[in-house]
Short mmCIF file of N, CA, C and O in Angstrom, two decimals:
data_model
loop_
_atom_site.label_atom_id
_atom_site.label_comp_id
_atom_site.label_asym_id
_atom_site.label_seq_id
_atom_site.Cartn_x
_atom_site.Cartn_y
_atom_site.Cartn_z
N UNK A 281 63.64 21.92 -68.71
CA UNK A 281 62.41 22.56 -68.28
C UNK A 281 62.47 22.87 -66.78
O UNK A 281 62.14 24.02 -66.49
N UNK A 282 62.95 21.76 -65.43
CA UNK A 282 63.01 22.12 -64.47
C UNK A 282 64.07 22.93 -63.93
O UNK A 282 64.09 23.37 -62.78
N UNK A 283 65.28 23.17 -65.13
CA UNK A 283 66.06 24.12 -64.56
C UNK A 283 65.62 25.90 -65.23
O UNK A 283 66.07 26.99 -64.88
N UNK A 284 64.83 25.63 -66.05
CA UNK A 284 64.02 27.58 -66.46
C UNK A 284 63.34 27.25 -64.98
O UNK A 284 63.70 28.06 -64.11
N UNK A 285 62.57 26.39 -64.59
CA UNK A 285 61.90 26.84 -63.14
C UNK A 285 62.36 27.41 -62.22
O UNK A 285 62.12 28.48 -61.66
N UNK A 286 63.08 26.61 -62.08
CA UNK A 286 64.09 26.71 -60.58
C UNK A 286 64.82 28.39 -61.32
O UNK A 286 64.20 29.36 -60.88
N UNK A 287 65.39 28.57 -61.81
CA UNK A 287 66.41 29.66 -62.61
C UNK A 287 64.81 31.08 -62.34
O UNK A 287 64.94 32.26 -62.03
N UNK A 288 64.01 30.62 -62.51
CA UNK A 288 63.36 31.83 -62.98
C UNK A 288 62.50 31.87 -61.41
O UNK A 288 62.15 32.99 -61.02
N UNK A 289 62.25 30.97 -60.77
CA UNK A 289 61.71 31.22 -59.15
C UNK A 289 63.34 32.01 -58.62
O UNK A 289 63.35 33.19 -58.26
N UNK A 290 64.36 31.36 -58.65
CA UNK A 290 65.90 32.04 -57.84
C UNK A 290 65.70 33.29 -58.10
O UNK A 290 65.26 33.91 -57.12
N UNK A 291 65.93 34.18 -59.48
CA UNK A 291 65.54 35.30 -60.44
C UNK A 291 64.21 35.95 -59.20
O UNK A 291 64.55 36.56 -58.19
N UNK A 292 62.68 35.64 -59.57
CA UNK A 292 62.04 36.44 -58.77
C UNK A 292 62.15 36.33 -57.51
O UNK A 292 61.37 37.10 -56.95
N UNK A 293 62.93 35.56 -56.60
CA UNK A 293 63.28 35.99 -55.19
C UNK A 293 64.23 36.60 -55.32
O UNK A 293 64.12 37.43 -54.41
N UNK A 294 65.25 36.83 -55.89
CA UNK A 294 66.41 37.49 -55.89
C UNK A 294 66.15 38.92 -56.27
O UNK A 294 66.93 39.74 -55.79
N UNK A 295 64.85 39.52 -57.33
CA UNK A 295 64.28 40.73 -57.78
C UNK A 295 63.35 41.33 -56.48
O UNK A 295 63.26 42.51 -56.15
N UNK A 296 62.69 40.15 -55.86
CA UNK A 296 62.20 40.95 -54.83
C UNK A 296 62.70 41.16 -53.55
O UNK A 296 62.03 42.02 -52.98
N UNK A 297 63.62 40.71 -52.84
CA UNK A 297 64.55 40.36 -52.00
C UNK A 297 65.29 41.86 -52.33
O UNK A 297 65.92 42.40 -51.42
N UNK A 298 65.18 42.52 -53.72
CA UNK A 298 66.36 43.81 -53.78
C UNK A 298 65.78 44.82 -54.01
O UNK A 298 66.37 45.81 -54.43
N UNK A 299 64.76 44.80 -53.84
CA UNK A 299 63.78 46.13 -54.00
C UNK A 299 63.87 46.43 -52.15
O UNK A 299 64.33 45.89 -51.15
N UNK A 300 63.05 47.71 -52.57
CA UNK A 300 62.78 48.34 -50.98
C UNK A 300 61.28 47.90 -50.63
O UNK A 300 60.25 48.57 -50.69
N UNK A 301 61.48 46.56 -50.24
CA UNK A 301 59.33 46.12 -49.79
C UNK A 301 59.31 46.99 -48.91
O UNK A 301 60.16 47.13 -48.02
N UNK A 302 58.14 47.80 -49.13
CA UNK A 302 57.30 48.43 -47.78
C UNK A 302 57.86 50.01 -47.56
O UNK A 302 57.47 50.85 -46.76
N UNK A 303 58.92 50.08 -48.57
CA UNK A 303 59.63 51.29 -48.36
C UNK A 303 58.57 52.47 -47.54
O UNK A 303 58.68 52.77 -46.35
N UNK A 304 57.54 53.05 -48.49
CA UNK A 304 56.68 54.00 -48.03
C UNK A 304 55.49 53.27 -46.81
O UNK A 304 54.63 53.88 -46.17
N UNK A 305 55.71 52.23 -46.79
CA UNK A 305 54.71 51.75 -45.68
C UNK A 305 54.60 52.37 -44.42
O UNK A 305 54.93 51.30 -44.92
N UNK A 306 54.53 52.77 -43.64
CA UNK A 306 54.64 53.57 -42.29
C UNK A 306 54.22 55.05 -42.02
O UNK A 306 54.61 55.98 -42.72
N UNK A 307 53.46 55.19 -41.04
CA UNK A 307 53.23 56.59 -40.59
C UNK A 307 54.13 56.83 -40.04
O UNK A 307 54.69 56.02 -39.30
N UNK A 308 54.63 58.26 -40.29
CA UNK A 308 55.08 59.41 -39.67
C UNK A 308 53.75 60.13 -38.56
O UNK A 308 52.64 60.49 -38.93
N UNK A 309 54.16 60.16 -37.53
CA UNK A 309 53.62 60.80 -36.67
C UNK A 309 54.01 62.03 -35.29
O UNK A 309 55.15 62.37 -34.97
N UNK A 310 53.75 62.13 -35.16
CA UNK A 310 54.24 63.25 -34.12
C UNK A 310 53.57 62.58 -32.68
O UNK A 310 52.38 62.30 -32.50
N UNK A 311 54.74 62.42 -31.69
CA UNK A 311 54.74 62.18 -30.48
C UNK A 311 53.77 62.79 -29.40
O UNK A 311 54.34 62.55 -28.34
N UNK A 312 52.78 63.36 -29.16
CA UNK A 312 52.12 63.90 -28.78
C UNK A 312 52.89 63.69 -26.94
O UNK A 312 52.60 64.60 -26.15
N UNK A 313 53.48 62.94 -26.59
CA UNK A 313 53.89 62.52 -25.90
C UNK A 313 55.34 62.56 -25.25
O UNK A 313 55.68 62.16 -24.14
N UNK A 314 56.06 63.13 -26.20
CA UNK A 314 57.13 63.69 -26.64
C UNK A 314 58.09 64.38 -25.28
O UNK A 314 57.88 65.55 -24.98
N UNK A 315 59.31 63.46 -24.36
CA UNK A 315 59.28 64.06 -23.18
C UNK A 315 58.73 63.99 -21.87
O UNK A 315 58.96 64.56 -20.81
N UNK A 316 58.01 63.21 -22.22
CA UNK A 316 57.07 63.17 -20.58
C UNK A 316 58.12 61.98 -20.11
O UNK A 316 58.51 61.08 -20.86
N UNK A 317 58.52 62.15 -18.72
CA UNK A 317 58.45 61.57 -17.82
C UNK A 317 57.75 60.28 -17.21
O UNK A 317 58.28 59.31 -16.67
N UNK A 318 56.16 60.60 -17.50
CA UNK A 318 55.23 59.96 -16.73
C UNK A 318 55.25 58.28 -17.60
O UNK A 318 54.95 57.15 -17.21
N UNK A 319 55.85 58.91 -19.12
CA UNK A 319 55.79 57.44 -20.05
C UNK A 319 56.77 57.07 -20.54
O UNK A 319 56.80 55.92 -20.97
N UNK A 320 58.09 58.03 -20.67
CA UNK A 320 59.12 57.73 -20.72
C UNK A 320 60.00 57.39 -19.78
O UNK A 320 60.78 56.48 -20.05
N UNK A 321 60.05 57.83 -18.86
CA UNK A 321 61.08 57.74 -18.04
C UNK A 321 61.97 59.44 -17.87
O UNK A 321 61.46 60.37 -18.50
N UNK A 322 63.02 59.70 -17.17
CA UNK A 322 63.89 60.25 -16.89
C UNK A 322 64.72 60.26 -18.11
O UNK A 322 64.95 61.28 -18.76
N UNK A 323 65.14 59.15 -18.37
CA UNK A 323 66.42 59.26 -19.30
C UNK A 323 65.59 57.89 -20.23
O UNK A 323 64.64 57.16 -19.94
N UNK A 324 66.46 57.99 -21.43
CA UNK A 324 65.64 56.72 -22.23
C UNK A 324 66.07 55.32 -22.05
O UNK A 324 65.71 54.32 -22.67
N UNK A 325 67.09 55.48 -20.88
CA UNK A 325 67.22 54.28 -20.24
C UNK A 325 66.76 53.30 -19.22
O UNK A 325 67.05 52.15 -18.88
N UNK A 326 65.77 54.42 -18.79
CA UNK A 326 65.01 54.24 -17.40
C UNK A 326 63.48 53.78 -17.69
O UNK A 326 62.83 53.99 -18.71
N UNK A 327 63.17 53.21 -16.70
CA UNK A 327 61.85 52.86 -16.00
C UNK A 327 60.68 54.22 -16.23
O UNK A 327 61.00 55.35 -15.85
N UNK A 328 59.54 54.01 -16.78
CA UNK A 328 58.77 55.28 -16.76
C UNK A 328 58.08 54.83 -15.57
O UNK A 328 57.80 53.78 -15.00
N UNK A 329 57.92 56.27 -15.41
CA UNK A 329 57.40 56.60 -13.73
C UNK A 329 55.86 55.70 -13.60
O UNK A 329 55.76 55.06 -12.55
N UNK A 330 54.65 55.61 -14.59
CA UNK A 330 53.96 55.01 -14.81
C UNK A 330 53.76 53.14 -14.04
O UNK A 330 52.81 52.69 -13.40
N UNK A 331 55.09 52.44 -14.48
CA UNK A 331 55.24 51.25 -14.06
C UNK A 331 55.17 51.39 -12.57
O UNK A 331 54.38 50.70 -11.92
N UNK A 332 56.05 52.35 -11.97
CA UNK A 332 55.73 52.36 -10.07
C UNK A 332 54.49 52.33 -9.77
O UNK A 332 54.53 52.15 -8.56
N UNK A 333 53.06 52.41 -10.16
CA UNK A 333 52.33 52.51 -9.44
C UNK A 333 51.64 51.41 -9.50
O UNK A 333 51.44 50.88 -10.59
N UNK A 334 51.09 50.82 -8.20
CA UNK A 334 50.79 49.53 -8.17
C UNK A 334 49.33 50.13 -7.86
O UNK A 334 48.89 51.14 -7.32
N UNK A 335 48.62 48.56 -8.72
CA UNK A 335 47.21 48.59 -8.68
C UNK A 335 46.58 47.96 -7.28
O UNK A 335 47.15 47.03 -6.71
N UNK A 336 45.25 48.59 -6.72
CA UNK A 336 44.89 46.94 -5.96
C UNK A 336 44.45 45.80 -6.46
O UNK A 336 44.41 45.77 -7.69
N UNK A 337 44.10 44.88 -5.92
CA UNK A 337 43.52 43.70 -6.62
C UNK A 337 42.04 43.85 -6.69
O UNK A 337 41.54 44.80 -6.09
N UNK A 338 41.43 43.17 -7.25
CA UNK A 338 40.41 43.40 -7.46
C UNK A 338 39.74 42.12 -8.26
O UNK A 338 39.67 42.19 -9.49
N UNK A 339 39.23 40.88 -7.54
CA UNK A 339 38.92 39.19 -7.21
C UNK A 339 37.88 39.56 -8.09
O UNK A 339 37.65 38.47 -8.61
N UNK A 340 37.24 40.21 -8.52
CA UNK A 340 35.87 40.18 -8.99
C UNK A 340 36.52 40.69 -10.63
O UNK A 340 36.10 40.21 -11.68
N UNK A 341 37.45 41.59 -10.57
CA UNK A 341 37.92 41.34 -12.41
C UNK A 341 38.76 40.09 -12.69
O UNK A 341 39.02 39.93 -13.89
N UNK A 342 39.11 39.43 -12.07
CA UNK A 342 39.50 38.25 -12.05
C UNK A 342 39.13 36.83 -12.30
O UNK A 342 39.79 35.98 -12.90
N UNK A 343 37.88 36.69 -11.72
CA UNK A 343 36.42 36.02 -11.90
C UNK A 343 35.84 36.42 -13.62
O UNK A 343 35.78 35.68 -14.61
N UNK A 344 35.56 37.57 -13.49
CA UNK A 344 35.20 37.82 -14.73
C UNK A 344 35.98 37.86 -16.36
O UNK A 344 35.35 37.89 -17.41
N UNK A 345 37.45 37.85 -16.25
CA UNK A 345 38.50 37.58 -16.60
C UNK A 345 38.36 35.79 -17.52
O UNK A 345 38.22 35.34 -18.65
N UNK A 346 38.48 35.36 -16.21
CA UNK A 346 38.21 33.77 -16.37
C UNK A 346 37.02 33.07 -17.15
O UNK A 346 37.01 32.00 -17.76
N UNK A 347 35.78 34.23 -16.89
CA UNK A 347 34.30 34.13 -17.58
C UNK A 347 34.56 34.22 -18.86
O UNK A 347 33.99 33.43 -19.62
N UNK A 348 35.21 34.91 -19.23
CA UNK A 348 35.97 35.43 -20.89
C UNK A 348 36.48 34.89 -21.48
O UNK A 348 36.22 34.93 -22.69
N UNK A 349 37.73 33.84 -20.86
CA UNK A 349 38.50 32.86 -21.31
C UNK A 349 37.71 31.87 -21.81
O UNK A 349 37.57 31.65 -23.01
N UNK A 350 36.95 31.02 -20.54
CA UNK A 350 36.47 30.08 -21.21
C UNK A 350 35.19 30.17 -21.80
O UNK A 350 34.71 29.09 -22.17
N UNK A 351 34.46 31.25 -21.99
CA UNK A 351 33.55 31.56 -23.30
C UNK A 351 34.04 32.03 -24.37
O UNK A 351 33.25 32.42 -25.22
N UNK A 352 35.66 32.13 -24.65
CA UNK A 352 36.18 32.39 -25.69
C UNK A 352 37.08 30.95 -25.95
O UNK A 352 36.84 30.48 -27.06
N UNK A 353 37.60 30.53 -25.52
CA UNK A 353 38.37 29.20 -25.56
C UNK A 353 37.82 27.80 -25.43
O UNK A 353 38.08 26.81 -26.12
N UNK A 354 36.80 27.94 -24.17
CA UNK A 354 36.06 27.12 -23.67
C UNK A 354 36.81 26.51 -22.83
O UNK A 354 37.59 27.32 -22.33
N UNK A 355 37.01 25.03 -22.26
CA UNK A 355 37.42 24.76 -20.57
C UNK A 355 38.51 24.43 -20.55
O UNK A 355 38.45 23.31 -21.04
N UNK A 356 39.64 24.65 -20.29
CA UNK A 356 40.74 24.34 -20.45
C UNK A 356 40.91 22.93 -19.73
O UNK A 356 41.41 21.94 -20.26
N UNK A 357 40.53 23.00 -18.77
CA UNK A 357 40.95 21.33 -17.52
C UNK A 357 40.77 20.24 -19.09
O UNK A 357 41.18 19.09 -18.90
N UNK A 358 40.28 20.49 -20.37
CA UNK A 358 39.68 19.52 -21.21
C UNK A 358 41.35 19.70 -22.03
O UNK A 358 41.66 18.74 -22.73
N UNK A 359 41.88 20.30 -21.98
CA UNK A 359 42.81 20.55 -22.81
C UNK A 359 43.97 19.64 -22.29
O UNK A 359 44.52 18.66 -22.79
N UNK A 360 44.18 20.44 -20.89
CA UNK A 360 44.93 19.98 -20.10
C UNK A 360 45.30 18.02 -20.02
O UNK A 360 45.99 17.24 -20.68
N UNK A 361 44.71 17.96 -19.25
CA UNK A 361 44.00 16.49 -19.19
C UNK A 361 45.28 15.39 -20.08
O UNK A 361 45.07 14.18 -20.23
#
């Protein structure tokens, strides 16, 4: 009896393991984006131009940042500890 189990679980991993899961799963889409520079880069090896630009800081999204965390997590120093 426990070897039809085992024999017939091996069997349906081995049937689904050889199919194509997910084959049609995925959009096809079109790049709208296709070429740019600004998000690709130069070459598709490169840095997009995008990453060079540095933000300022800004202490007050930061603060509020933190407001988020721990009204979503709650206090960490409790975790920590």
């Amino acid at each position: 009896m426990n070897i039809k189990i085992v024999a017939a679980i091996v069997l349906g991993t081995a049937a689904l393991s050889s199919c194509e899961y997910q084959k049609y799963n995925k959009a096809v889409q079109k790049d709208v984006r296709e070429g740019s520079e600004w998000v690709y880069g130069v070459h598709p090896d490169s840095a997009a131009k995008q990453l060079s630009y540095k933000y300022t800081e800004n202490p007050d999204l930061e603060n509020k940042a933190n407001e988020l965390r721990t009204k979503l997590y709650g206090d960490t120093k409790v975790y920590l500890k």
